[in-house]
Amino acid sequence: MKSPLTISGFLLMVRSSVCVDITVRGTVGEQVTIKCPYDHGYENSNKYLYKGLYRDNNIILKSYGGESSVFNGRFSLRDDHQMRSFTVTIRNLSMEDAGLYGCIAGWGEYKQIQLNVIKAPQKRRPVQISTTTIRTYTNTSPDHTSTVTNQTESETPRQ
């Protein structure tokens, strides 16, 4: 017989997993678009974008069906009735934007979205090269003969 503690732990693990329907990847400072399809009959229904889990009811954007575009700060929603999908754009991504989102049209199927945000690759600095030129100078005066070495430095321009 299994102990209740073991079964409870298993139920907690199953309950905490989230099924993701759409995975999107974006880069910090850029924008990302998320396409949310919906079924026939929901063209004139309200469209929603949630941050986090559906049960948290954290609505970022809401359109009232007849509207083709809705904006809220860095977030925008554009509805395409012909294609039966709405597209959400998030501009100027930050690492804090990463996480779970959800979208739904009317009482249709809720789509769970995972947004992954990565840092932009570092730009490489051009390498600065310094060169030394050695010139030999011979002094031929009547008193004595000597050789002097002059050094001059030059830089190659940055690219």
mmCIF file of C-alpha atoms in Angstrom:
data_model
loop_
_atom_site.group_PDB
_atom_site.id
_atom_site.type_symbol
_atom_site.label_atom_id
_atom_site.label_comp_id
_atom_site.label_asym_id
_atom_site.label_seq_id
_atom_site.Cartn_x
_atom_site.Cartn_y
_atom_site.Cartn_z
ATOM 1 C CA MET A 1 0.000 0.000 0.000
ATOM 2 C CA LYS A 2 1.364 3.402 -0.937
ATOM 3 C CA SER A 3 1.523 6.107 1.664
ATOM 4 C CA PRO A 4 -0.694 9.206 1.193
ATOM 5 C CA LEU A 5 2.404 11.416 1.140
ATOM 6 C CA THR A 6 3.780 9.692 -1.985
ATOM 7 C CA ILE A 7 0.479 9.996 -3.852
ATOM 8 C CA SER A 8 0.082 13.668 -2.852
ATOM 9 C CA GLY A 9 3.575 14.456 -4.157
ATOM 10 C CA PHE A 10 2.750 12.793 -7.476
ATOM 11 C CA LEU A 11 -0.502 14.769 -7.812
ATOM 12 C CA LEU A 12 1.343 18.023 -7.129
ATOM 13 C CA MET A 13 3.852 17.251 -9.889
ATOM 14 C CA VAL A 14 1.116 16.449 -12.417
ATOM 15 C CA ARG A 15 -0.944 19.516 -11.524
ATOM 16 C CA SER A 16 2.008 21.936 -11.817
ATOM 17 C CA SER A 17 2.940 20.969 -15.386
ATOM 18 C CA VAL A 18 1.598 23.289 -18.082
ATOM 19 C CA CYS A 19 0.791 22.215 -21.617
ATOM 20 C CA VAL A 20 2.096 24.792 -24.087
ATOM 21 C CA ASP A 21 0.385 25.147 -27.480
ATOM 22 C CA ILE A 22 2.619 27.864 -28.972
ATOM 23 C CA THR A 23 6.299 28.607 -28.287
ATOM 24 C CA VAL A 24 7.769 31.929 -29.436
ATOM 25 C CA ARG A 25 11.319 33.246 -29.125
ATOM 26 C CA GLY A 26 12.384 36.895 -29.172
ATOM 27 C CA THR A 27 15.463 39.019 -28.506
ATOM 28 C CA VAL A 28 15.809 41.799 -25.929
ATOM 29 C CA GLY A 29 15.140 45.220 -27.500
ATOM 30 C CA GLU A 30 13.415 43.785 -30.575
ATOM 31 C CA GLN A 31 9.813 42.767 -31.181
ATOM 32 C CA VAL A 32 8.007 39.441 -31.331
ATOM 33 C CA THR A 33 4.719 38.455 -32.965
ATOM 34 C CA ILE A 34 2.398 35.749 -31.677
ATOM 35 C CA LYS A 35 -0.298 34.307 -33.951
ATOM 36 C CA CYS A 36 -3.465 33.136 -32.162
ATOM 37 C CA PRO A 37 -5.789 31.130 -34.417
ATOM 38 C CA TYR A 38 -9.515 30.762 -33.672
ATOM 39 C CA ASP A 39 -12.403 28.708 -35.038
ATOM 40 C CA HIS A 40 -15.108 29.754 -37.509
ATOM 41 C CA GLY A 41 -17.865 31.654 -35.754
ATOM 42 C CA TYR A 42 -15.594 33.668 -33.439
ATOM 43 C CA GLU A 43 -14.738 36.424 -35.944
ATOM 44 C CA ASN A 44 -16.862 39.026 -34.102
ATOM 45 C CA SER A 45 -16.142 37.734 -30.584
ATOM 46 C CA ASN A 46 -13.916 39.387 -28.005
ATOM 47 C CA LYS A 47 -10.209 38.510 -28.297
ATOM 48 C CA TYR A 48 -7.962 38.327 -25.232
ATOM 49 C CA LEU A 49 -4.244 38.148 -24.439
ATOM 50 C CA TYR A 50 -3.407 37.043 -20.901
ATOM 51 C CA LYS A 51 -0.090 37.169 -19.019
ATOM 52 C CA GLY A 52 0.441 34.087 -16.865
ATOM 53 C CA LEU A 53 -2.096 31.352 -16.346
ATOM 54 C CA TYR A 54 -5.725 31.757 -17.452
ATOM 55 C CA ARG A 55 -6.995 31.378 -13.893
ATOM 56 C CA ASP A 56 -4.891 34.416 -12.858
ATOM 57 C CA ASN A 57 -7.133 36.564 -15.121
ATOM 58 C CA ASN A 58 -4.307 39.032 -15.896
ATOM 59 C CA ILE A 59 -5.630 40.526 -19.167
ATOM 60 C CA ILE A 60 -3.005 42.485 -21.158
ATOM 61 C CA LEU A 61 -5.141 43.175 -24.247
ATOM 62 C CA LYS A 62 -8.827 42.847 -25.101
ATOM 63 C CA SER A 63 -10.551 43.605 -28.384
ATOM 64 C CA TYR A 64 -14.308 43.748 -28.847
ATOM 65 C CA GLY A 65 -14.502 41.660 -32.015
ATOM 66 C CA GLY A 66 -15.358 44.348 -34.550
ATOM 67 C CA GLU A 67 -12.102 46.213 -33.944
ATOM 68 C CA SER A 68 -9.220 45.337 -36.208
ATOM 69 C CA SER A 69 -6.478 46.733 -33.911
ATOM 70 C CA VAL A 70 -6.012 47.409 -30.209
ATOM 71 C CA PHE A 71 -2.941 48.938 -28.513
ATOM 72 C CA ASN A 72 -1.723 49.019 -24.913
ATOM 73 C CA GLY A 73 1.786 50.434 -24.514
ATOM 74 C CA ARG A 74 4.268 48.019 -26.110
ATOM 75 C CA PHE A 75 1.504 45.486 -26.852
ATOM 76 C CA SER A 76 -0.772 45.484 -29.894
ATOM 77 C CA LEU A 77 -3.418 43.108 -31.232
ATOM 78 C CA ARG A 78 -4.487 42.936 -34.879
ATOM 79 C CA ASP A 79 -7.466 40.767 -35.815
ATOM 80 C CA ASP A 80 -7.766 39.171 -39.272
ATOM 81 C CA HIS A 81 -11.309 37.836 -39.736
ATOM 82 C CA GLN A 82 -10.489 36.286 -43.125
ATOM 83 C CA MET A 83 -7.604 34.195 -41.736
ATOM 84 C CA ARG A 84 -9.473 33.630 -38.432
ATOM 85 C CA SER A 85 -6.497 34.553 -36.294
ATOM 86 C CA PHE A 86 -5.286 37.535 -34.363
ATOM 87 C CA THR A 87 -1.677 38.586 -34.105
ATOM 88 C CA VAL A 88 -0.186 40.045 -30.949
ATOM 89 C CA THR A 89 3.006 42.116 -31.217
ATOM 90 C CA ILE A 90 5.215 42.936 -28.245
ATOM 91 C CA ARG A 91 7.721 45.700 -28.983
ATOM 92 C CA ASN A 92 10.992 46.492 -27.182
ATOM 93 C CA LEU A 93 11.216 43.097 -25.463
ATOM 94 C CA SER A 94 12.806 42.792 -22.042
ATOM 95 C CA MET A 95 13.827 39.718 -20.073
ATOM 96 C CA GLU A 96 10.811 40.350 -17.800
ATOM 97 C CA ASP A 97 8.485 39.686 -20.766
ATOM 98 C CA ALA A 98 9.519 36.012 -20.831
ATOM 99 C CA GLY A 99 7.012 33.511 -19.493
ATOM 100 C CA LEU A 100 3.553 32.135 -20.021
ATOM 101 C CA TYR A 101 0.824 33.935 -21.949
ATOM 102 C CA GLY A 102 -2.519 32.830 -23.252
ATOM 103 C CA CYS A 103 -4.921 33.876 -25.984
ATOM 104 C CA ILE A 104 -8.561 33.144 -26.670
ATOM 105 C CA ALA A 105 -11.387 34.315 -28.916
ATOM 106 C CA GLY A 106 -14.817 34.398 -27.253
ATOM 107 C CA TRP A 107 -15.569 31.052 -25.583
ATOM 108 C CA GLY A 108 -13.308 29.209 -28.039
ATOM 109 C CA GLU A 109 -10.211 27.178 -27.388
ATOM 110 C CA TYR A 110 -7.672 28.747 -25.029
ATOM 111 C CA LYS A 111 -4.093 28.638 -26.393
ATOM 112 C CA GLN A 112 -1.205 28.543 -23.912
ATOM 113 C CA ILE A 113 1.907 30.425 -25.140
ATOM 114 C CA GLN A 114 5.496 30.207 -23.900
ATOM 115 C CA LEU A 115 7.554 33.315 -24.712
ATOM 116 C CA ASN A 116 11.314 32.831 -24.442
ATOM 117 C CA VAL A 117 13.435 35.985 -24.497
ATOM 118 C CA ILE A 118 17.181 35.909 -25.149
ATOM 119 C CA LYS A 119 19.812 38.603 -24.790
ATOM 120 C CA ALA A 120 21.132 40.154 -27.981
ATOM 121 C CA PRO A 121 24.549 38.838 -29.026
ATOM 122 C CA GLN A 122 27.426 41.099 -28.013
ATOM 123 C CA LYS A 123 28.940 43.156 -30.816
ATOM 124 C CA ARG A 124 32.622 42.496 -31.280
ATOM 125 C CA ARG A 125 35.018 45.373 -30.950
ATOM 126 C CA PRO A 126 37.535 45.763 -33.759
ATOM 127 C CA VAL A 127 41.030 44.694 -32.813
ATOM 128 C CA GLN A 128 43.516 47.548 -32.515
ATOM 129 C CA ILE A 129 46.894 46.702 -34.002
ATOM 130 C CA SER A 130 50.012 48.702 -33.211
ATOM 131 C CA THR A 131 53.129 48.390 -35.369
ATOM 132 C CA THR A 132 56.693 49.558 -34.837
ATOM 133 C CA THR A 133 59.042 50.558 -37.647
ATOM 134 C CA ILE A 134 62.772 50.431 -37.032
ATOM 135 C CA ARG A 135 65.038 52.648 -39.152
ATOM 136 C CA THR A 136 68.780 52.636 -38.974
ATOM 137 C CA TYR A 137 70.594 55.977 -39.117
ATOM 138 C CA THR A 138 74.306 56.162 -39.586
ATOM 139 C CA ASN A 139 76.165 59.306 -38.491
ATOM 140 C CA THR A 140 79.323 59.829 -40.484
ATOM 141 C CA SER A 141 80.913 62.837 -38.841
ATOM 142 C CA PRO A 142 84.645 63.394 -39.059
ATOM 143 C CA ASP A 143 85.065 62.734 -35.313
ATOM 144 C CA HIS A 144 83.432 59.301 -35.109
ATOM 145 C CA THR A 145 81.039 56.950 -36.760
ATOM 146 C CA SER A 146 77.941 55.728 -34.858
ATOM 147 C CA THR A 147 74.678 54.006 -35.591
ATOM 148 C CA VAL A 148 71.422 55.182 -33.953
ATOM 149 C CA THR A 149 68.128 53.338 -34.134
ATOM 150 C CA ASN A 150 64.897 55.354 -34.370
ATOM 151 C CA GLN A 151 61.545 53.782 -33.490
ATOM 152 C CA THR A 152 58.266 55.204 -34.672
ATOM 153 C CA GLU A 153 54.832 53.857 -33.822
ATOM 154 C CA SER A 154 51.834 53.880 -36.068
ATOM 155 C CA GLU A 155 48.280 52.631 -35.567
ATOM 156 C CA THR A 156 46.075 51.007 -38.082
ATOM 157 C CA PRO A 157 42.702 52.734 -38.234
ATOM 158 C CA ARG A 158 39.719 51.083 -36.539
ATOM 159 C CA GLN A 159 37.272 49.403 -38.813
#
